[in-house]
CSV table of C-alpha atoms and ligand atoms in Angstrom, one decimal:
chain,number,residue,atom,x,y,z
A,1,MET,CA,60.0,108.6,97.1
A,2,PRO,CA,57.7,105.7,97.4
A,3,LYS,CA,57.4,104.6,101.2
A,4,LYS,CA,57.9,100.9,99.9
A,5,GLN,CA,61.7,101.9,99.6
A,6,TYR,CA,61.5,101.7,103.6
A,7,LYS,CA,59.7,98.3,103.8
A,8,THR,CA,61.7,96.2,106.2
A,9,GLU,CA,61.2,92.3,106.1
A,10,GLU,CA,61.7,90.2,109.1
A,11,ILE,CA,64.6,87.6,109.0
A,12,VAL,CA,65.6,85.0,111.5
A,13,LEU,CA,69.3,84.6,112.4
A,14,SER,CA,69.6,80.6,111.8
A,15,LYS,CA,73.6,80.1,112.1
A,16,LYS,CA,76.5,82.2,113.2
A,17,SER,CA,80.1,81.0,112.2
A,18,LYS,CA,83.2,82.8,113.6
A,19,LEU,CA,85.4,84.1,110.9
A,20,THR,CA,87.8,86.1,113.0
A,21,GLU,CA,88.1,87.5,116.7
A,22,GLN,CA,86.1,90.4,115.5
A,23,ALA,CA,83.9,89.1,112.3
A,24,TYR,CA,80.9,86.4,111.9
A,25,LEU,CA,79.5,84.8,108.9
A,26,TYR,CA,75.5,85.1,109.8
A,27,THR,CA,73.0,83.0,107.9
A,28,PHE,CA,69.5,84.5,107.9
A,29,LYS,CA,66.1,83.4,106.6
A,30,PHE,CA,63.1,85.1,105.9
A,31,LYS,CA,60.3,84.7,108.3
A,32,ASP,CA,58.0,84.4,105.4
A,33,PRO,CA,58.9,81.1,103.8
A,34,LYS,CA,57.7,82.6,100.4
A,35,LYS,CA,60.0,85.5,100.5
A,36,LYS,CA,63.5,85.3,98.5
A,37,LEU,CA,66.4,87.6,98.3
A,38,LYS,CA,67.4,88.5,94.6
A,39,PHE,CA,70.5,90.3,94.2
A,40,THR,CA,73.9,90.9,92.2
A,41,PRO,CA,77.1,90.4,93.7
A,42,GLY,CA,78.3,93.8,95.3
A,43,GLN,CA,74.6,94.9,96.2
A,44,PHE,CA,74.2,95.5,100.0
A,45,VAL,CA,71.1,95.4,102.2
A,46,MET,CA,70.3,97.5,105.4
A,47,LEU,CA,70.2,95.2,108.3
A,48,SER,CA,68.4,96.6,111.4
A,49,PHE,CA,67.0,96.0,114.8
A,50,ALA,CA,64.4,98.5,116.2
A,51,GLY,CA,65.8,100.7,119.2
A,52,VAL,CA,69.4,99.5,118.1
A,53,GLY,CA,70.1,100.8,114.5
A,54,GLU,CA,70.7,100.1,110.9
A,55,ALA,CA,73.6,99.5,108.8
A,56,PRO,CA,74.6,98.8,105.2
A,57,ILE,CA,75.9,95.0,104.8
A,58,SER,CA,76.8,93.6,101.5
A,59,VAL,CA,75.0,90.4,100.7
A,60,ALA,CA,77.9,87.8,100.9
A,61,SER,CA,76.1,84.4,99.5
A,62,SER,CA,75.5,83.1,96.3
A,63,SER,CA,73.4,85.1,94.0
A,64,ARG,CA,72.8,82.7,91.0
A,65,GLU,CA,69.5,81.9,92.4
A,66,ALA,CA,67.0,83.9,94.7
A,67,SER,CA,66.7,82.3,98.0
A,68,ASN,CA,64.9,82.5,101.1
A,69,THR,CA,68.2,82.1,103.0
A,70,PHE,CA,71.2,84.3,102.6
A,71,GLU,CA,74.5,85.2,104.1
A,72,LEU,CA,76.3,88.4,105.7
A,73,ALA,CA,79.9,88.6,106.9
A,74,VAL,CA,80.0,91.0,109.4
A,75,GLN,CA,82.9,92.9,111.2
A,76,ASN,CA,82.0,93.9,114.7
A,77,VAL,CA,82.8,97.7,114.8
A,78,GLY,CA,79.8,99.5,116.6
A,79,VAL,CA,76.2,99.5,118.0
A,80,LEU,CA,74.4,97.4,115.7
A,81,THR,CA,77.3,95.0,114.7
A,82,GLU,CA,78.1,94.4,118.4
A,83,TYR,CA,74.3,93.9,119.1
A,84,LEU,CA,74.3,91.1,116.2
A,85,LYS,CA,77.5,89.6,117.6
A,86,ASN,CA,75.6,88.8,120.8
A,87,CYS,CA,72.2,87.9,119.2
A,88,PRO,CA,71.3,84.0,119.8
A,89,VAL,CA,70.1,81.9,117.0
A,90,GLY,CA,66.3,82.4,116.5
A,91,LYS,CA,66.6,86.2,116.8
A,92,VAL,CA,64.3,88.1,114.5
A,93,LEU,CA,65.9,91.1,112.8
A,94,GLY,CA,65.2,93.3,109.8
A,95,ILE,CA,66.4,94.0,106.3
A,96,ARG,CA,65.2,96.1,103.4
A,97,GLY,CA,66.9,96.2,99.9
A,98,PRO,CA,69.0,95.2,98.1
A,99,TYR,CA,70.3,98.3,97.0
A,100,GLY,CA,73.1,99.8,94.9
A,101,HIS,CA,75.0,98.5,91.9
A,102,GLY,CA,77.4,95.6,92.1
A,103,TRP,CA,80.0,94.5,89.9
A,104,PRO,CA,79.4,94.3,86.2
A,105,VAL,CA,79.5,90.4,86.0
A,106,ASP,CA,78.5,90.3,82.3
A,107,LYS,CA,81.4,92.4,81.5
A,108,ILE,CA,83.9,89.9,82.8
A,109,LYS,CA,82.5,87.0,81.1
A,110,GLY,CA,85.4,85.4,79.1
A,111,GLU,CA,87.8,87.9,80.5
A,112,ASN,CA,90.7,87.7,83.1
A,113,LEU,CA,89.9,89.2,86.3
A,114,ILE,CA,92.1,90.2,89.1
A,115,VAL,CA,90.4,90.8,92.7
A,116,ILE,CA,92.3,92.8,95.2
A,117,ALA,CA,91.1,92.9,98.7
A,118,GLY,CA,92.3,94.1,102.2
A,119,GLY,CA,91.1,92.8,105.4
A,120,CYS,CA,87.4,92.9,106.0
A,121,GLY,CA,87.2,94.1,102.2
A,122,LEU,CA,86.8,90.3,101.2
A,123,ALA,CA,83.3,90.2,102.7
A,124,PRO,CA,81.4,91.7,99.7
A,125,PHE,CA,83.6,89.7,97.2
A,126,ARG,CA,82.5,86.3,98.5
A,127,ALA,CA,79.3,87.0,96.6
A,128,LEU,CA,81.3,87.4,93.2
A,129,ILE,CA,83.7,84.5,94.2
A,130,LYS,CA,80.8,82.1,94.7
A,131,TYR,CA,79.4,83.6,91.5
A,132,LEU,CA,82.4,82.6,89.6
A,133,VAL,CA,83.1,79.3,91.4
A,134,GLU,CA,79.6,77.9,90.6
A,135,GLU,CA,80.2,78.6,86.9
A,136,LYS,CA,83.7,77.4,86.3
A,137,ASP,CA,84.4,78.6,83.0
A,138,TYR,CA,82.4,82.0,83.3
A,139,ALA,CA,85.8,84.1,83.4
A,140,LYS,CA,89.1,83.2,81.7
A,141,LYS,CA,91.4,83.4,84.7
A,142,ILE,CA,90.7,84.7,88.0
A,143,GLN,CA,93.3,85.8,90.4
A,144,LEU,CA,92.8,86.8,93.9
A,145,LEU,CA,95.3,89.3,95.9
A,146,TYR,CA,94.4,89.4,99.6
A,147,GLY,CA,96.0,91.4,102.4
A,148,ALA,CA,95.4,91.0,106.1
A,149,LYS,CA,97.2,91.5,109.3
A,150,ASP,CA,97.8,87.7,109.9
A,151,SER,CA,96.1,84.5,109.5
A,152,GLN,CA,93.7,85.0,112.6
A,153,ASN,CA,92.4,88.3,110.6
A,154,MET,CA,91.8,86.7,107.2
A,155,PHE,CA,88.1,86.3,106.3
A,156,PHE,CA,86.7,82.8,104.8
A,157,LYS,CA,89.9,80.7,105.6
A,158,LYS,CA,87.9,77.6,105.4
A,159,GLU,CA,86.8,78.1,101.9
A,160,TYR,CA,90.1,79.1,100.2
A,161,GLN,CA,90.3,75.4,99.1
A,162,ASP,CA,87.1,75.1,97.7
A,163,TRP,CA,87.8,78.2,95.4
A,164,ALA,CA,91.1,77.0,94.4
A,165,GLU,CA,89.9,75.0,91.4
A,166,VAL,CA,88.7,78.3,89.8
A,167,VAL,CA,90.5,81.3,91.8
A,168,GLU,CA,94.5,81.4,91.7
A,169,THR,CA,94.9,83.0,95.4
A,170,HIS,CA,97.9,84.8,96.6
A,171,PHE,CA,98.1,86.4,100.0
A,172,ALA,CA,100.1,89.1,101.8
A,173,LEU,CA,100.2,89.2,105.5
A,174,ASP,CA,101.7,92.0,107.8
A,175,THR,CA,103.0,88.9,109.9
A,176,LYS,CA,103.2,85.5,108.4
A,177,ASP,CA,102.4,83.6,111.5
A,178,GLN,CA,101.2,80.3,109.8
A,179,GLU,CA,100.6,78.6,106.5
A,180,VAL,CA,97.3,79.2,104.9
A,181,LYS,CA,95.9,76.2,103.2
A,182,GLY,CA,94.4,76.9,99.4
A,183,CYS,CA,96.7,79.6,98.3
A,184,VAL,CA,99.5,79.4,95.4
A,185,SER,CA,101.5,82.0,97.2
A,186,LEU,CA,102.0,83.6,100.9
A,187,ASP,CA,104.1,86.5,101.3
A,188,GLU,CA,105.0,88.9,104.1
A,189,GLY,CA,104.2,92.5,103.3
A,190,LEU,CA,101.3,94.7,101.7
A,191,VAL,CA,98.9,93.5,99.3
A,192,THR,CA,100.3,96.3,96.8
A,193,ASN,CA,103.6,94.4,96.7
A,194,LEU,CA,101.9,91.4,95.1
A,195,LEU,CA,101.0,93.8,92.2
A,196,GLU,CA,104.7,93.7,91.2
A,197,LYS,CA,104.9,90.0,90.7
A,198,ASP,CA,105.2,88.4,87.2
A,199,TYR,CA,102.1,86.0,87.9
A,200,VAL,CA,99.9,89.3,87.9
A,201,GLU,CA,97.7,89.3,84.8
A,202,ARG,CA,98.1,92.7,82.9
A,203,ASP,CA,95.1,92.4,80.6
A,204,ALA,CA,92.4,91.9,83.0
A,205,TYR,CA,89.3,93.7,84.8
A,206,ALA,CA,90.5,94.5,88.3
A,207,HIS,CA,88.1,94.8,91.4
A,208,VAL,CA,89.3,96.6,94.4
A,209,CYS,CA,87.9,96.7,98.0
A,210,GLY,CA,89.7,97.7,101.1
A,211,PRO,CA,90.7,100.7,103.2
A,212,PRO,CA,91.0,103.9,101.1
A,213,ILE,CA,94.7,104.0,101.4
A,214,MET,CA,95.1,100.6,100.2
A,215,ALA,CA,92.4,101.3,97.4
A,216,LYS,CA,94.6,104.5,96.3
A,217,PHE,CA,97.8,102.7,96.4
A,218,VAL,CA,96.5,99.7,94.3
A,219,ILE,CA,95.0,101.8,91.7
A,220,GLU,CA,98.2,103.9,91.4
A,221,LYS,CA,99.9,100.6,90.8
A,222,LEU,CA,97.5,99.3,88.2
A,223,LEU,CA,97.6,102.4,86.4
A,224,GLU,CA,101.5,102.4,86.3
A,225,LEU,CA,101.0,98.7,85.2
A,226,GLY,CA,99.2,100.0,82.2
A,227,TYR,CA,95.7,99.0,83.4
A,228,ASP,CA,92.9,100.2,81.5
A,229,GLU,CA,91.0,102.9,83.6
A,230,GLU,CA,87.6,101.6,82.5
A,231,LYS,CA,88.5,97.9,83.6
A,232,ILE,CA,89.3,99.4,87.2
A,233,PHE,CA,86.4,98.9,89.5
A,234,VAL,CA,86.4,100.0,93.2
A,235,THR,CA,83.8,99.6,96.2
A,236,LEU,CA,83.5,102.6,98.2
A,237,GLU,CA,82.1,102.8,101.9
A,238,ARG,CA,80.3,105.8,103.1
A,239,ARG,CA,78.2,106.5,106.3
A,240,MET,CA,74.4,106.4,104.8
A,241,GLU,CA,71.0,106.3,106.4
A,242,CYS,CA,68.5,105.6,103.6
A,243,GLY,CA,70.5,103.2,100.8
A,244,PHE,CA,68.5,104.9,97.8
A,245,GLY,CA,69.6,108.2,97.4
A,246,VAL,CA,67.3,110.4,99.5
A,247,CYS,CA,69.4,111.5,102.7
A,248,GLN,CA,72.4,112.5,100.7
A,249,HIS,CA,74.9,111.5,103.5
A,250,CYS,CA,77.0,109.2,101.0
A,251,ALA,CA,77.1,112.0,98.3
A,252,ILE,CA,80.6,112.2,96.6
A,253,GLY,CA,80.7,114.7,93.7
A,254,PRO,CA,77.7,114.1,91.2
A,255,TYR,CA,77.0,110.5,92.8
A,256,TYR,CA,75.5,108.7,95.7
A,257,VAL,CA,77.6,105.8,97.0
A,258,CYS,CA,74.4,104.1,97.9
A,259,LYS,CA,72.5,104.5,94.4
A,260,ASP,CA,75.0,104.9,91.8
A,261,GLY,CA,77.7,102.5,93.9
A,262,PRO,CA,78.9,101.1,95.9
A,263,VAL,CA,80.9,99.5,93.1
A,264,PHE,CA,82.2,102.4,90.7
A,265,CYS,CA,84.4,102.2,87.7
A,266,TYR,CA,87.6,104.2,88.5
A,267,LYS,CA,87.0,106.5,85.5
A,268,LYS,CA,83.9,107.8,86.9
A,269,LEU,CA,85.8,108.5,90.3
A,270,LYS,CA,89.1,109.8,89.2
A,271,SER,CA,88.2,113.7,88.9
A,272,ILE,CA,86.2,114.0,92.0
A,273,PRO,CA,88.5,115.5,94.7
A,274,GLY,CA,89.4,113.6,98.0
A,275,ILE,CA,88.1,110.2,96.5
A,276,ILE,CA,90.9,108.3,95.1
A,277,GLU,CA,93.6,111.0,94.2
A,278,VAL,CA,96.3,109.1,92.7
A,279,GLY,CA,100.0,110.4,92.4
A,280,THR,CA,99.3,112.9,95.4
B,1,FAD,C1,77.8,99.7,100.8
B,1,FAD,C2,78.4,99.1,102.2
B,1,FAD,C3,78.4,97.7,102.5
B,1,FAD,C4,79.1,97.3,103.6
B,1,FAD,N1,79.2,96.0,103.9
B,1,FAD,C5,79.8,95.5,104.7
B,1,FAD,C6,79.9,94.3,105.1
B,1,FAD,O1,79.6,93.4,104.3
B,1,FAD,N2,80.6,93.9,106.2
B,1,FAD,C7,80.6,94.6,107.1
B,1,FAD,O2,81.3,94.2,108.2
B,1,FAD,N3,80.6,96.1,107.1
B,1,FAD,C8,80.2,96.5,105.9
B,1,FAD,N4,79.8,97.9,105.6
B,1,FAD,C9,80.2,98.8,107.0
B,1,FAD,C10,79.1,98.8,107.9
B,1,FAD,O3,77.7,99.2,107.3
B,1,FAD,C11,79.6,99.9,108.9
B,1,FAD,O4,80.6,99.2,109.7
B,1,FAD,C12,78.6,100.3,110.0
B,1,FAD,O5,78.8,101.5,110.6
B,1,FAD,C13,78.2,99.0,111.0
B,1,FAD,O6,77.0,99.7,112.0
B,1,FAD,P1,77.4,99.8,113.4
B,1,FAD,O7,76.0,100.3,114.2
B,1,FAD,O8,77.7,98.4,114.3
B,1,FAD,O9,78.5,100.7,113.7
B,1,FAD,P2,78.4,102.2,114.4
B,1,FAD,O10,77.9,102.3,115.5
B,1,FAD,O11,77.8,102.9,113.0
B,1,FAD,O12,80.0,102.6,114.3
B,1,FAD,C14,80.9,102.4,113.3
B,1,FAD,C15,82.1,103.3,113.2
B,1,FAD,O13,82.0,104.5,112.8
B,1,FAD,C16,82.1,105.5,113.7
B,1,FAD,N5,81.0,106.4,113.7
B,1,FAD,C17,79.7,106.6,114.1
B,1,FAD,N6,79.1,107.5,113.7
B,1,FAD,C18,79.7,108.2,112.8
B,1,FAD,C19,79.5,109.3,112.0
B,1,FAD,N7,78.3,110.1,112.1
B,1,FAD,N8,80.5,109.7,111.2
B,1,FAD,C20,81.6,109.0,110.9
B,1,FAD,N9,82.0,107.9,111.7
B,1,FAD,C21,81.0,107.5,112.8
B,1,FAD,C22,82.2,104.8,115.0
B,1,FAD,O14,83.0,105.5,115.8
B,1,FAD,C23,82.6,103.5,114.5
B,1,FAD,O15,84.3,103.4,114.7
B,1,FAD,C24,79.5,98.3,104.6
B,1,FAD,C25,79.3,99.7,104.3
B,1,FAD,C26,78.7,99.7,103.2
B,1,FAD,C27,78.5,101.4,103.0
């Protein structure tokens, strides 16, 4: 494997905005003004700080044009993310990548799309939603079903109104503590319950990202509703070191999450034991 795969570029933290108590949207720019990030929605980078650690993070900004600036939405869960939370603007960190396969955006052109996300699982979808919002008529109808604990734990709250012209948004909260602007409906309960609603488009591509248990129940429901398994896509998260199929930490059956995913067609995963076992 060529060493250039590990080449890390210096990036400067230029802005941080609070998303929830435990998450921030970070804006970075490459230290080299000529450097640009070119990626497709769903791809990730390896974010690092020497002596602290490295972690895969999906790019959350627009992918329409390669840019010197990009955004990452990060939930504070461990060593690197805690370090990042305390970094001042101006701090220099590193990234390598982008890596992996994102969503097949060409397939959804002119088609219906339903995006189902749970908690911080909305983070990688921001790049996809931006892609679709920036070219209004790209897909036929776009529905977002998003589940979170309560309104305090919802990602990107300030953006739902900007998305509303293109994305029909429905929310499910464990606790409906306050109204949220920019949605068509706000229910109490699990995001899977929203799939029972009459408004749910049945002939659509479905993209799922969230905790494994949520993904399992969502996929079960989609199949029950008659969704074609070739049109169901799911984003998987696994611990990984390299990001391009060498360390083998993220191996699942014949695939690597880093290299063959993190976005997978459900049909590819359905026969791999322990990944998404519907009906068990
Ligand atoms: C493709 C991909 C995209 C991702 N995109 C995002 C994103 O956009 N935003 C985001 O916030 N997160 C994202 N993640 C998750 C993120 O990479 C992890 O949460 C990462 O572990 C954070 O690094 P850390 O150093 O802060 O946490 P760590 O210190 O690594 O700890 C994170 C958690 O993992 C546990 N842990 C530590 N070591 C192990 C081990 N060996 N085995 C099992 N568990 C362990 C810890 O106890 C802790 O609960 C993504 C992950 C993948 C694979």
